[in-house]
Tab-separated table of C-alpha atoms in Angstrom:
chain	number	residue	atom	x	y	z
A	1	MET	CA	0.000	0.000	0.000
A	2	LYS	CA	1.379	3.385	-1.019
A	3	ARG	CA	1.902	5.815	1.843
A	4	ILE	CA	1.123	9.507	1.422
A	5	LEU	CA	1.988	12.398	3.729
A	6	ILE	CA	-0.494	15.289	3.850
A	7	ILE	CA	1.028	18.512	5.193
A	8	GLU	CA	-2.001	20.759	5.631
A	9	ASP	CA	-3.110	23.034	8.504
A	10	ASP	CA	-6.758	23.239	7.410
A	11	GLN	CA	-8.298	20.239	9.162
A	12	GLY	CA	-11.289	20.065	6.822
A	13	ILE	CA	-9.146	19.960	3.684
A	14	ALA	CA	-6.678	17.509	5.215
A	15	GLU	CA	-9.484	15.132	6.186
A	16	LEU	CA	-11.094	15.465	2.755
A	17	GLU	CA	-7.796	14.532	1.081
A	18	ARG	CA	-7.312	11.667	3.530
A	19	ASP	CA	-10.808	10.248	3.017
A	20	TYR	CA	-10.608	10.239	-0.781
A	21	LEU	CA	-7.088	8.824	-0.835
A	22	GLU	CA	-7.859	6.068	1.648
A	23	ALA	CA	-11.037	5.218	-0.293
A	24	ASN	CA	-8.728	4.622	-3.265
A	25	GLY	CA	-6.421	2.284	-1.391
A	26	PHE	CA	-3.736	4.642	-0.084
A	27	SER	CA	-2.374	4.899	3.444
A	28	THR	CA	-2.154	8.481	4.735
A	29	ASP	CA	-0.566	10.483	7.519
A	30	ILE	CA	-1.421	14.114	8.347
A	31	ALA	CA	0.848	16.852	9.696
A	32	ALA	CA	-0.922	20.077	10.687
A	33	ASP	CA	2.089	22.413	10.766
A	34	GLY	CA	5.264	22.992	8.782
A	35	LYS	CA	7.859	21.817	11.292
A	36	THR	CA	6.055	18.573	12.054
A	37	GLY	CA	5.472	17.941	8.356
A	38	GLU	CA	9.100	18.511	7.449
A	39	ALA	CA	10.287	16.225	10.246
A	40	LYS	CA	7.944	13.460	9.114
A	41	ALA	CA	8.913	13.873	5.467
A	42	LEU	CA	12.610	13.610	6.255
A	43	GLY	CA	12.435	10.972	8.962
A	44	GLU	CA	9.866	8.536	7.620
A	45	ALA	CA	9.257	6.670	4.373
A	46	PHE	CA	6.516	8.076	2.143
A	47	ASP	CA	5.747	7.470	-1.524
A	48	LEU	CA	4.292	10.945	-2.208
A	49	ILE	CA	3.740	14.235	-0.367
A	50	LEU	CA	0.803	16.649	-0.611
A	51	LEU	CA	2.104	20.007	0.565
A	52	ASP	CA	0.306	23.253	1.423
A	53	ILE	CA	2.262	26.518	1.156
A	54	MET	CA	0.809	28.669	3.931
A	55	LEU	CA	1.638	26.661	7.040
A	56	PRO	CA	2.380	27.624	10.649
A	57	GLY	CA	5.987	27.159	11.718
A	58	ARG	CA	7.544	26.708	8.296
A	59	ASP	CA	6.121	27.453	4.859
A	60	GLY	CA	5.709	24.944	2.072
A	61	PHE	CA	8.370	26.490	-0.153
A	62	GLN	CA	11.005	25.959	2.538
A	63	ILE	CA	9.818	22.416	3.156
A	64	CYS	CA	9.877	21.571	-0.560
A	65	ARG	CA	13.440	22.833	-0.902
A	66	THR	CA	14.611	20.852	2.137
A	67	ILE	CA	12.956	17.608	1.045
A	68	ARG	CA	14.440	17.882	-2.435
A	69	GLU	CA	17.952	18.038	-0.983
A	70	THR	CA	17.706	14.421	0.176
A	71	LYS	CA	14.636	12.742	-1.318
A	72	ASP	CA	13.391	12.112	-4.836
A	73	ILE	CA	9.705	11.342	-4.403
A	74	PRO	CA	6.711	13.118	-5.972
A	75	ILE	CA	5.759	16.379	-4.234
A	76	LEU	CA	2.393	17.928	-5.121
A	77	ILE	CA	1.746	21.438	-3.854
A	78	VAL	CA	-1.915	22.061	-2.956
A	79	SER	CA	-2.502	25.749	-2.283
A	80	ALA	CA	-5.065	28.539	-2.395
A	81	ARG	CA	-2.389	30.807	-3.838
A	82	GLN	CA	-2.959	30.839	-7.580
A	83	GLU	CA	-0.591	33.567	-8.769
A	84	ASP	CA	1.793	32.486	-11.530
A	85	ILE	CA	4.816	33.533	-9.479
A	86	ASP	CA	3.849	31.074	-6.730
A	87	LYS	CA	3.372	28.243	-9.233
A	88	ILE	CA	6.698	28.981	-10.891
A	89	ARG	CA	8.480	29.209	-7.564
A	90	GLY	CA	7.020	25.939	-6.323
A	91	LEU	CA	7.903	24.064	-9.493
A	92	GLY	CA	11.307	25.697	-9.521
A	93	LEU	CA	12.016	24.363	-6.027
A	94	GLY	CA	11.370	20.828	-7.245
A	95	ALA	CA	7.638	20.240	-6.840
A	96	ASP	CA	6.168	17.883	-9.442
A	97	ASP	CA	2.759	19.516	-9.648
A	98	TYR	CA	0.762	22.501	-8.373
A	99	ILE	CA	-2.932	22.119	-7.550
A	100	VAL	CA	-5.024	25.190	-6.776
A	101	LYS	CA	-7.704	25.188	-4.065
A	102	PRO	CA	-10.595	24.638	-4.248
A	103	PHE	CA	-9.993	21.427	-6.144
A	104	SER	CA	-11.950	18.384	-7.218
A	105	PRO	CA	-11.101	15.493	-4.858
A	106	ASN	CA	-11.340	13.070	-7.776
A	107	GLU	CA	-8.886	15.190	-9.769
A	108	LEU	CA	-6.504	15.177	-6.809
A	109	VAL	CA	-6.644	11.389	-6.607
A	110	ALA	CA	-6.107	11.130	-10.368
A	111	ARG	CA	-3.016	13.318	-10.183
A	112	VAL	CA	-1.650	11.341	-7.240
A	113	LYS	CA	-2.094	8.086	-9.144
A	114	GLY	CA	-0.532	9.557	-12.273
A	115	HIS	CA	2.587	10.812	-10.496
A	116	LEU	CA	3.039	7.551	-8.590
A	117	ALA	CA	2.718	5.508	-11.785
A	118	ARG	CA	5.247	7.702	-13.592
A	119	TYR	CA	7.652	7.537	-10.650
A	120	GLU	CA	7.444	3.747	-10.576
A	121	GLN	CA	8.233	3.595	-14.292
A	122	LEU	CA	11.307	5.739	-13.792
A	123	THR	CA	12.642	3.868	-10.789
A	124	SER	CA	11.782	0.289	-11.755
A	125	ARG	CA	14.724	-2.014	-12.280
A	126	GLU	CA	15.669	-2.999	-15.784
A	127	VAL	CA	17.835	-5.888	-16.924
A	128	TYR	CA	19.978	-3.848	-19.281
A	129	ARG	CA	21.460	-0.436	-18.650
A	130	HIS	CA	20.841	2.193	-21.289
A	131	VAL	CA	23.257	5.111	-21.087
A	132	LEU	CA	23.268	8.192	-23.327
A	133	ARG	CA	26.503	10.178	-23.623
A	134	TYR	CA	27.020	13.658	-25.059
A	135	GLY	CA	30.375	15.246	-24.338
A	136	ASP	CA	30.817	15.428	-20.557
A	137	LEU	CA	27.153	14.574	-19.993
A	138	GLU	CA	26.086	11.005	-19.215
A	139	ILE	CA	22.459	9.990	-18.708
A	140	ASP	CA	21.809	6.556	-17.230
A	141	GLU	CA	18.221	5.936	-18.263
A	142	SER	CA	17.718	2.627	-16.476
A	143	GLY	CA	19.466	3.816	-13.322
A	144	HIS	CA	17.724	7.220	-13.363
A	145	ARG	CA	21.078	8.969	-12.820
A	146	VAL	CA	22.908	11.860	-14.471
A	147	PHE	CA	26.632	12.564	-14.445
A	148	VAL	CA	28.608	15.609	-15.554
A	149	LYS	CA	32.360	15.084	-15.931
A	150	GLY	CA	31.962	11.881	-13.940
A	151	LYS	CA	30.258	13.596	-11.006
A	152	GLU	CA	26.650	12.691	-10.277
A	153	VAL	CA	24.075	15.485	-10.198
A	154	ALA	CA	20.628	15.043	-8.655
A	155	LEU	CA	17.587	15.676	-10.842
A	156	PRO	CA	14.009	15.271	-9.581
A	157	ASN	CA	11.600	13.204	-11.659
A	158	LYS	CA	10.346	15.797	-14.098
A	159	GLU	CA	13.784	17.334	-14.666
A	160	PHE	CA	15.167	13.876	-15.452
A	161	GLU	CA	12.267	13.059	-17.787
A	162	LEU	CA	12.664	16.343	-19.648
A	163	LEU	CA	16.430	15.966	-20.016
A	164	LEU	CA	16.016	12.361	-21.156
A	165	PHE	CA	13.449	13.384	-23.765
A	166	PHE	CA	15.831	16.046	-25.081
A	167	ALA	CA	18.748	13.604	-25.190
A	168	LYS	CA	16.709	11.005	-27.063
A	169	ASN	CA	15.699	13.597	-29.643
A	170	PRO	CA	18.836	15.662	-30.305
A	171	ASP	CA	19.047	18.565	-32.772
A	172	ILE	CA	15.254	18.912	-33.037
A	173	VAL	CA	13.479	22.108	-32.009
A	174	PHE	CA	10.518	21.508	-29.704
A	175	SER	CA	7.995	24.150	-28.658
A	176	LYS	CA	7.093	24.539	-24.993
A	177	GLU	CA	3.642	23.186	-25.774
A	178	THR	CA	5.066	20.042	-27.363
A	179	LEU	CA	7.497	19.474	-24.512
A	180	PHE	CA	4.745	19.875	-21.938
A	181	ASP	CA	2.572	17.386	-23.809
A	182	ARG	CA	5.384	14.828	-24.230
A	183	VAL	CA	6.784	15.001	-20.695
A	184	TRP	CA	3.814	15.927	-18.529
A	185	GLY	CA	1.224	14.189	-20.692
A	186	SER	CA	-1.762	15.364	-22.700
A	187	GLU	CA	-4.048	14.801	-19.708
A	188	ALA	CA	-1.925	16.871	-17.335
A	189	LEU	CA	-3.213	20.191	-16.085
A	190	GLY	CA	-0.659	22.968	-15.966
A	191	GLU	CA	1.045	25.713	-17.910
A	192	THR	CA	3.885	25.804	-20.411
A	193	ALA	CA	5.785	28.141	-18.063
A	194	THR	CA	6.552	24.913	-16.214
A	195	VAL	CA	8.811	23.893	-19.095
A	196	SER	CA	10.930	27.046	-18.851
A	197	VAL	CA	11.322	26.604	-15.097
A	198	HIS	CA	12.533	23.037	-15.498
A	199	VAL	CA	14.884	23.887	-18.371
A	200	ASN	CA	16.505	26.589	-16.236
A	201	ARG	CA	16.945	24.207	-13.308
A	202	ILE	CA	18.484	21.543	-15.558
A	203	ARG	CA	20.892	24.091	-17.017
A	204	GLU	CA	22.015	25.090	-13.532
A	205	LYS	CA	23.034	21.491	-12.923
A	206	ILE	CA	24.574	20.371	-16.217
A	207	GLU	CA	25.889	23.517	-17.914
A	208	GLU	CA	29.203	25.207	-17.171
A	209	ASP	CA	27.804	28.526	-18.397
A	210	THR	CA	24.019	28.845	-18.156
A	211	ALA	CA	24.122	32.043	-20.232
A	212	ASN	CA	25.747	30.120	-23.091
A	213	PRO	CA	24.467	26.562	-22.709
A	214	ARG	CA	26.308	23.702	-24.361
A	215	TYR	CA	23.416	21.233	-24.311
A	216	ILE	CA	19.959	22.824	-24.132
A	217	GLU	CA	19.768	25.940	-26.248
A	218	THR	CA	16.896	28.373	-26.646
A	219	VAL	CA	15.617	28.887	-30.164
A	220	TRP	CA	13.923	32.247	-29.847
A	221	GLY	CA	10.319	32.244	-30.950
A	222	ALA	CA	10.334	28.478	-31.455
A	223	GLY	CA	11.312	26.629	-28.288
A	224	TYR	CA	14.329	24.555	-27.218
A	225	ARG	CA	16.839	22.232	-28.884
A	226	PHE	CA	19.275	19.704	-27.410
A	227	ARG	CA	22.655	19.899	-29.129
A	228	SER	CA	24.330	16.576	-29.802
């Protein structure tokens, strides 16, 4: 049974999330403040985290950043804050999705299932290792690992998926809309600004000079291209 941590200070919303998730076969745990939620997330084993932003003790942005330093599990932000800057910040800190309150409980469950299924696909063991190499960049598809000049760099799920898609389709220009559809899926709800956020975070990790990227270049007015 998959275990989900709900970090939410609104008791009614937390219980609603819990009831729908448990009705769909998930095990849940609730933390009603930021410090408790962060401690649980870091100290216990969960398969996915639902994270509010406005929390007593420690806000969701801080918690997301801290979790991402040590754990690579799906993090879904669930917040009443719907400004683009908040969505971009949350995704930029490593969250896998951003759900705006009020939300449909069935949609929430669907997103949880979708992220868990995608995570399992990425982390499942494979008999043969498939490694892509471009210059100093090495992408171990089956091991879900990335190396630059022999040193491993940590990429959360969506960053890894996006980089892998680029590497498998070198020298082709893809629009933000196409990238969002291919990596996040045609059924995903979100905005193409998500793509730019993830590209920037990948560049910070694999490029020597983010202003003049060696691998992922911007094609103005068209999208992005991975240079082989």
